[in-house]
Amino acid sequence: MHLVQSPACLCRHISHVLSIQWFVNTAFPAALLNVSYIFFSAERVLVRVKDLTVEKADEVVWVRARVHTSRAKGKQCFLVLRQQQFNVQALVAVGDRASKQMVKFAANITKESIVDVEGVVRKVDQKIESCTQQDVELHVERIYVISAAEPRLPLQLEDAVRPETEGEEEGRATVNQDTRLDNRVIDLRTSTSQAVFGLQSGICQLFRETLTEKGCVEIQTPKIISAASEGGANVFTVSYFKTSAYLAQSPQLYKQMCICADFEKVFCIGPVFRAEDSNTHRHLTEFVGLDIEMAFNYHYHEVVNEIADTMVQIFKGLEKRFQTEIQTVGKQFPCEPFKFLEPTLRLEYTEGLAMLREAGIEMDFYILDKYPLAVRPFYTMPDPQNPKYSNSYDMFMRGEEILSGAQRVHDAQLLTERATHHGIDLEKIKSYIDSFRFGAPPHAGGGIGLERVTMLYLGLHNVRQTSMFPRDPKRLTP
């Protein structure tokens, strides 16, 4: 252990290493030893808040967390220490290990400051309902401020996690969407946001795991492209040296080119850009696409079944691995558990529309098949039995579309005809069409919106709640 020689030396050292405050109720040399220990001890183990359980009762532990709330009462100060979506009550009380000044110091630590706390884990007689760690509390012996927050916060986290119905009934404050998004870093600290994006990470993980087990290859595709990948006007144009380029509306063309290159089954996770001037609860101008493309042997339903099974495996994995996150979000935004069948309910487009008009579809996850050809992109394969329809499909969660897919045209001549019909400049997609001239297997696929899947699985009301830093026609910051 390196020993600091003088108070002046110590202060200089601290200013170069870390901004820290401390209080001890002993003489200054003892404080020197304590701070020296903070900087030069490599043996200290910081315990995660979620691991503070009755199994650790009577153990002395170190915890690093944020001060969520503090409340002084006489010779005591109660703190709630938060670490991501987990929190624990801490008690600073006058006694052998703490003075009145230490209690006062703890009470004056600003909310959202990061602190290191040494304390004894104590089992409580009555559950602490306001904390995730309900069976224990931390009796503080030492506390250090690692990073102090400014006293005035742009929003209060207690208000940001309050259910809207509770706020309306009791007249208590809630936080509106624009305030949340303008101060997104603070809003993302709430237990609800931590749970939402923890679960969203799980969706990506399960998507990747499931498709890898199915023999798929993960690919990365260009996002700056020479032609609109979906056709139409909903595309961002960017300056590209002496010419213009576009931000990819999807990885569609490159997924198909990989199938032509004999990769057979591919998937990718990446940003997708749509220049749609839509300010609805489900539209973004940039979102994360989960894309799949697969060759098939005899019928495009082979691919439909594989995609549907992938979604089912994701739903089952979320149920199994992310119950804590689901329950945390449910406290603020209650909803019915997500319902799905295995195998997935699949209806033809006309049949599904009739059911929706009459009584609706009770299942939360289903597929509509055989859409009209006129409403699908140029690369969609027409239905050989009825050319007004197509071998295309959408997948729905809680009544909203989360995937659009189809069998793709794999004949260069038909693809040229379809592109011409849609008014697409053939020269700009020449390399794409040429990739089908040398033998291309029949194939199909689809694109899924990650933020929509997260929103609908959790029963949330706006896709901006599930986009970490959302982009829409009116928002380009933060």
XYZ file of C-alpha atoms in Angstrom:
478
model
C 0.000 0.000 0.000
C 1.329 3.430 -0.981
C 1.060 5.954 1.887
C 0.293 9.617 1.224
C 2.822 11.757 3.096
C 0.885 14.960 3.776
C -2.599 16.467 3.557
C -1.434 18.802 0.762
C -0.012 15.881 -1.194
C -3.239 13.958 -0.631
C -5.377 16.806 -1.970
C -3.231 17.123 -5.092
C -3.457 13.372 -5.616
C -7.230 13.366 -5.256
C -7.649 16.226 -7.722
C -5.774 14.204 -10.350
C -7.526 10.905 -9.689
C -11.107 11.403 -8.541
C -13.414 14.006 -7.092
C -14.347 12.556 -3.719
C -15.844 13.666 -0.428
C -15.640 11.728 2.777
C -16.493 12.066 6.389
C -15.234 10.125 9.358
C -15.713 10.895 13.021
C -12.058 10.419 13.900
C -8.848 12.435 13.638
C -7.393 13.514 10.286
C -4.656 10.805 10.120
C -7.396 8.144 10.217
C -9.096 9.878 7.321
C -5.820 9.734 5.431
C -5.633 6.002 5.926
C -9.247 5.515 4.825
C -8.788 7.540 1.638
C -5.474 5.841 0.915
C -7.322 2.555 1.167
C -9.915 3.743 -1.353
C -7.269 4.576 -3.922
C -4.705 1.879 -3.402
C -6.540 -1.232 -2.237
C -7.139 -3.673 -5.056
C -8.736 -6.282 -2.799
C -12.076 -4.594 -2.171
C -15.035 -6.430 -3.741
C -18.107 -4.379 -4.596
C -21.314 -6.363 -4.134
C -24.213 -5.917 -6.588
C -27.379 -4.518 -5.018
C -29.455 -7.352 -6.485
C -27.250 -9.802 -4.555
C -28.048 -8.264 -1.150
C -30.275 -11.007 0.224
C -30.843 -12.739 3.577
C -28.027 -15.146 2.659
C -25.629 -12.232 3.255
C -27.141 -11.279 6.619
C -24.523 -9.958 9.103
C -21.849 -9.720 6.402
C -19.865 -6.510 5.933
C -20.072 -5.457 2.270
C -19.092 -2.606 -0.015
C -21.673 -1.301 -2.491
C -21.431 1.317 -5.227
C -24.792 2.820 -6.135
C -26.723 6.013 -6.730
C -28.565 7.815 -3.962
C -32.173 7.437 -5.048
C -33.762 9.162 -2.048
C -32.695 10.293 1.404
C -34.720 11.087 4.527
C -33.265 12.364 7.809
C -35.089 11.787 11.059
C -33.447 12.800 14.342
C -30.236 10.833 14.777
C -30.896 8.689 11.738
C -30.843 9.048 7.971
C -32.532 6.568 5.623
C -31.108 6.288 2.121
C -32.409 4.276 -0.801
C -29.430 3.121 -2.868
C -30.190 2.266 -6.502
C -28.221 0.224 -8.988
C -29.952 -0.133 -12.352
C -33.427 -1.557 -11.612
C -32.571 -2.789 -8.103
C -32.546 -0.810 -4.855
C -31.974 -1.338 -1.135
C -32.646 0.700 1.979
C -29.588 1.923 3.902
C -29.539 3.305 7.445
C -27.009 5.773 8.837
C -27.535 6.049 12.595
C -25.549 7.688 15.394
C -23.573 5.044 17.253
C -20.128 3.485 17.581
C -19.532 3.708 13.827
C -21.233 7.020 12.964
C -21.439 10.505 14.465
C -24.105 13.210 14.192
C -21.945 14.901 11.597
C -21.833 11.723 9.506
C -25.653 11.463 9.618
C -25.889 15.114 8.541
C -23.358 14.512 5.772
C -25.335 11.520 4.445
C -28.603 13.477 4.540
C -27.079 16.255 2.445
C -25.827 14.030 -0.369
C -27.750 15.066 -3.478
C -30.040 12.647 -5.278
C -28.406 10.697 -8.141
C -24.915 11.095 -6.653
C -22.780 7.965 -6.918
C -21.532 6.711 -3.552
C -19.404 3.912 -2.161
C -20.898 2.505 1.028
C -19.498 0.065 3.556
C -22.123 -1.489 5.753
C -23.502 -4.546 7.475
C -26.348 -6.434 5.825
C -29.163 -6.822 8.354
C -32.301 -8.890 8.017
C -35.471 -6.871 8.650
C -38.553 -8.013 10.582
C -41.002 -6.374 8.179
C -40.614 -6.344 4.403
C -39.518 -3.049 2.875
C -42.200 -2.764 0.195
C -40.675 0.276 -1.503
C -37.429 -1.549 -2.402
C -36.619 -4.520 -4.611
C -34.463 -5.945 -1.802
C -37.325 -6.277 0.656
C -35.839 -8.603 3.269
C -32.642 -6.737 4.169
C -31.264 -3.282 4.773
C -27.731 -1.957 4.896
C -26.416 -0.465 8.155
C -23.858 2.066 6.970
C -20.429 2.363 8.590
C -18.641 4.421 5.943
C -19.847 6.426 2.958
C -17.900 8.178 0.205
C -19.232 10.390 -2.582
C -17.591 9.234 -5.808
C -19.460 11.629 -8.106
C -21.834 14.309 -6.849
C -24.965 15.209 -8.838
C -26.155 18.779 -9.163
C -28.897 19.572 -6.632
C -31.552 20.475 -9.232
C -32.614 17.518 -11.404
C -34.574 18.071 -14.655
C -37.045 15.409 -13.534
C -37.661 13.339 -10.428
C -37.202 9.609 -10.900
C -40.024 8.839 -8.454
C -42.373 10.824 -10.721
C -40.995 9.135 -13.849
C -41.907 5.629 -12.617
C -45.338 6.534 -11.218
C -48.219 4.859 -13.098
C -50.274 7.452 -14.984
C -53.512 6.207 -13.434
C -52.082 6.688 -9.947
C -50.983 10.208 -10.812
C -54.435 11.091 -12.193
C -56.359 9.607 -9.253
C -54.168 10.986 -6.490
C -53.136 14.247 -8.139
C -49.446 13.328 -7.963
C -46.870 14.363 -10.531
C -45.996 12.278 -13.574
C -43.502 13.041 -16.354
C -44.658 13.632 -19.931
C -42.995 12.083 -22.954
C -41.211 15.191 -24.265
C -39.671 15.919 -20.851
C -38.460 12.324 -20.682
C -36.919 12.433 -24.154
C -35.359 15.881 -23.657
C -33.633 14.480 -20.542
C -33.212 10.941 -21.804
C -30.070 10.097 -19.813
C -31.951 10.710 -16.561
C -35.089 8.946 -17.797
C -33.050 5.884 -18.799
C -31.976 5.494 -15.156
C -35.503 4.622 -14.028
C -36.192 1.023 -13.080
C -38.771 0.814 -15.894
C -36.342 1.996 -18.583
C -33.598 -0.275 -17.269
C -36.000 -3.225 -17.501
C -37.285 -2.263 -20.974
C -33.830 -2.113 -22.504
C -32.612 -5.143 -20.593
C -35.463 -7.107 -22.154
C -34.795 -5.554 -25.566
C -31.199 -6.747 -25.353
C -32.624 -10.181 -24.578
C -34.713 -10.109 -27.766
C -31.567 -9.530 -29.845
C -29.715 -12.238 -27.932
C -32.519 -14.789 -28.406
C -32.917 -13.836 -32.087
C -29.224 -14.419 -32.654
C -29.116 -17.648 -30.612
C -32.167 -19.178 -32.295
C -31.081 -18.427 -35.870
C -27.512 -19.543 -35.240
C -28.888 -22.869 -33.990
C -30.929 -23.082 -37.205
C -27.711 -22.871 -39.239
C -27.991 -19.204 -40.262
C -25.002 -16.952 -40.923
C -24.994 -13.445 -39.453
C -24.086 -10.823 -42.055
C -23.513 -7.055 -42.118
C -24.775 -5.031 -45.055
C -24.107 -1.482 -46.353
C -26.257 1.344 -45.030
C -25.150 3.834 -47.729
C -26.539 2.524 -51.011
C -26.982 3.637 -54.625
C -30.732 3.009 -54.959
C -33.786 2.938 -52.709
C -33.948 -0.641 -51.437
C -37.737 -0.630 -51.036
C -38.574 1.686 -53.920
C -40.836 4.691 -53.424
C -40.092 8.134 -51.992
C -39.617 7.261 -48.299
C -35.849 7.372 -48.477
C -33.194 9.741 -47.123
C -30.887 11.174 -49.778
C -27.325 12.005 -48.733
C -24.464 13.743 -50.485
C -21.836 11.222 -51.567
C -18.788 13.036 -52.930
C -19.829 14.196 -56.446
C -23.078 12.263 -56.534
C -26.011 11.286 -54.311
C -26.638 8.150 -52.284
C -29.376 6.835 -49.992
C -29.665 5.547 -46.448
C -30.820 1.934 -46.588
C -34.541 1.381 -46.001
C -33.627 -2.239 -45.303
C -30.813 -4.718 -46.012
C -33.164 -6.375 -48.502
C -31.126 -6.316 -51.698
C -27.951 -7.493 -49.978
C -29.682 -10.294 -48.076
C -30.887 -11.651 -51.409
C -27.489 -11.262 -53.030
C -26.041 -13.357 -50.188
C -28.592 -16.075 -50.951
C -27.481 -15.959 -54.598
C -23.931 -16.367 -53.251
C -24.966 -19.703 -51.632
C -25.085 -18.625 -47.983
C -28.542 -20.308 -47.889
C -29.702 -18.805 -44.563
C -28.682 -15.344 -43.341
C -29.735 -12.777 -40.768
C -28.589 -9.354 -39.645
C -29.270 -6.823 -36.904
C -28.759 -3.190 -37.810
C -30.196 0.303 -38.321
C -32.938 0.957 -40.868
C -33.947 4.398 -42.163
C -37.396 5.492 -43.347
C -38.112 9.061 -44.483
C -41.784 8.816 -43.526
C -43.360 12.000 -42.190
C -45.441 9.971 -39.734
C -45.898 11.129 -36.161
C -47.782 8.096 -34.881
C -47.197 5.951 -31.800
C -45.499 3.252 -33.922
C -43.378 5.050 -36.525
C -39.724 6.090 -36.313
C -37.412 7.452 -39.002
C -34.586 5.240 -37.711
C -35.071 1.899 -36.011
C -33.287 -1.417 -35.513
C -34.145 -4.090 -38.059
C -33.960 -7.814 -37.334
C -33.769 -9.279 -40.832
C -33.917 -12.862 -42.079
C -33.526 -14.422 -45.542
C -33.570 -18.159 -46.334
C -33.512 -20.402 -49.386
C -36.258 -23.040 -49.445
C -36.800 -26.301 -51.263
C -40.438 -26.566 -52.318
C -42.677 -23.857 -50.800
C -42.163 -20.443 -49.232
C -44.134 -21.584 -46.180
C -40.966 -23.452 -45.177
C -39.460 -20.025 -44.459
C -42.664 -18.633 -42.923
C -42.633 -21.519 -40.444
C -38.960 -20.948 -39.589
C -39.518 -17.233 -38.931
C -42.634 -17.930 -36.863
C -40.747 -20.512 -34.813
C -37.945 -17.981 -34.269
C -40.462 -15.533 -32.820
C -41.992 -18.252 -30.629
C -38.543 -19.169 -29.282
C -37.976 -15.493 -28.473
C -41.297 -15.280 -26.600
C -40.532 -18.461 -24.654
C -37.023 -17.242 -23.844
C -38.334 -13.908 -22.571
C -40.825 -15.699 -20.326
C -38.072 -17.882 -18.910
C -35.142 -15.463 -18.586
C -36.653 -12.004 -18.143
C -39.451 -12.318 -15.599
C -37.845 -9.669 -13.368
C -37.845 -7.166 -16.236
C -41.409 -8.047 -17.277
C -42.668 -7.590 -13.713
C -40.756 -4.333 -13.255
C -42.319 -2.786 -16.372
C -45.718 -4.185 -15.359
C -45.689 -2.186 -12.123
C -45.833 1.060 -14.109
C -47.574 -0.215 -17.251
C -49.821 -3.171 -16.355
C -50.876 -5.432 -19.231
C -52.078 -8.948 -19.905
C -49.394 -11.634 -20.372
C -48.473 -12.170 -24.025
C -50.412 -15.067 -25.586
C -49.203 -17.181 -28.519
C -49.797 -20.581 -30.068
C -47.275 -23.191 -31.104
C -47.400 -23.657 -34.088
C -48.415 -20.080 -34.888
C -51.899 -19.217 -36.137
C -51.718 -18.447 -39.896
C -54.633 -16.980 -41.856
C -54.965 -15.916 -45.484
C -55.334 -12.167 -45.955
C -59.012 -12.172 -46.994
C -59.918 -14.655 -44.255
C -58.068 -12.652 -41.625
C -59.719 -9.365 -42.637
C -63.149 -10.998 -42.346
C -62.321 -12.292 -38.847
C -61.014 -8.889 -37.764
C -64.196 -7.182 -39.004
C -66.436 -9.647 -37.191
C -64.956 -10.357 -33.776
C -61.218 -9.828 -33.921
C -58.449 -12.367 -33.405
C -57.961 -13.346 -29.778
C -54.373 -14.527 -30.125
C -51.577 -11.960 -29.536
C -49.326 -13.397 -32.282
C -50.549 -14.455 -35.707
C -49.697 -14.362 -39.441
C -51.682 -12.967 -42.385
C -50.698 -14.559 -45.713
C -51.317 -13.779 -49.409
C -51.421 -9.961 -49.538
C -52.517 -8.105 -52.698
C -49.531 -7.741 -55.044
C -50.218 -4.028 -55.593
C -49.308 -3.124 -51.992
C -46.010 -5.028 -51.888
C -42.457 -4.108 -53.051
C -41.218 -4.843 -56.576
C -39.203 -7.929 -55.575
C -42.293 -9.767 -54.200
C -43.257 -13.010 -55.972
C -46.784 -12.957 -57.456
C -49.127 -15.768 -56.427
C -49.044 -18.266 -59.345
C -52.711 -19.137 -58.699
C -53.964 -15.536 -58.632
C -51.693 -12.777 -60.041
C -53.627 -10.075 -58.121
C -52.222 -11.539 -54.916
C -48.696 -12.410 -53.824
C -46.680 -14.929 -51.836
C -46.263 -12.393 -49.061
C -47.133 -12.234 -45.380
C -47.133 -10.025 -42.313
C -46.761 -11.052 -38.674
C -48.703 -9.290 -35.928
C -48.356 -8.781 -32.173
C -51.353 -7.526 -30.190
C -52.987 -6.491 -33.485
C -50.063 -4.445 -34.878
C -47.681 -5.443 -37.653
C -44.117 -6.270 -36.574
C -42.822 -8.131 -39.654
C -43.320 -7.765 -43.372
C -42.050 -10.583 -45.576
C -42.464 -12.490 -48.806
C -41.114 -14.973 -51.272
C -38.756 -12.994 -53.487
C -38.596 -12.978 -57.261
C -35.501 -15.006 -58.152
C -35.762 -14.797 -61.948
C -33.822 -11.896 -63.501
C -36.322 -11.332 -66.324
C -39.380 -11.190 -64.032
C -37.456 -9.035 -61.561
C -36.638 -6.566 -64.358
C -40.292 -6.424 -65.352
C -41.460 -5.851 -61.790
C -38.862 -3.110 -61.177
C -39.878 -1.367 -64.405
C -43.543 -1.570 -63.379
C -42.660 0.206 -60.102
C -40.725 2.936 -61.936
C -37.327 1.995 -60.527
C -34.176 3.076 -62.396
C -32.751 -0.264 -63.574
C -29.250 1.146 -63.889
C -29.119 1.870 -60.166
C -29.976 -1.737 -59.237
C -28.033 -3.395 -62.053
C -25.665 -5.288 -59.727
C -28.667 -6.557 -57.756
C -30.503 -7.845 -60.837
C -27.301 -9.274 -62.326
C -26.828 -11.449 -59.236
C -29.885 -13.454 -60.331
C -28.584 -14.136 -63.867
C -26.266 -16.949 -62.815
C -28.665 -19.223 -60.972
C -30.539 -18.217 -57.812
C -32.382 -20.555 -55.413
C -35.992 -19.789 -54.499
C -35.975 -17.861 -51.251
C -38.046 -15.801 -48.839
C -37.545 -13.695 -45.750
C -38.722 -10.771 -43.697
C -37.801 -7.743 -41.652
C -38.789 -7.191 -38.022
C -38.819 -3.905 -36.097
C -37.036 -4.425 -32.780
C -38.615 -1.442 -31.047
C -42.126 -2.510 -32.070
C -41.581 -6.052 -30.821
C -40.399 -4.699 -27.462
C -43.292 -2.232 -27.217
C -45.985 -4.759 -28.063
C -44.606 -7.628 -26.009
C -44.621 -5.408 -22.903
C -47.968 -3.819 -23.778
C -46.516 -0.285 -23.963
C -48.243 2.525 -25.839
C -45.516 4.307 -27.785
C -42.503 3.054 -29.710
C -40.447 5.962 -28.350
C -40.524 4.212 -24.979
C -38.543 1.348 -26.516
C -36.115 3.379 -28.618
C -33.137 4.458 -26.552
C -32.637 7.753 -28.411
C -35.627 7.932 -30.778
C -35.629 9.626 -34.162
C -38.874 10.844 -35.684
C -39.821 13.781 -37.987
C -39.751 16.178 -35.025
C -36.821 14.831 -33.002
C -33.143 14.709 -33.908
C -31.686 15.140 -30.389
C -30.364 14.046 -27.974
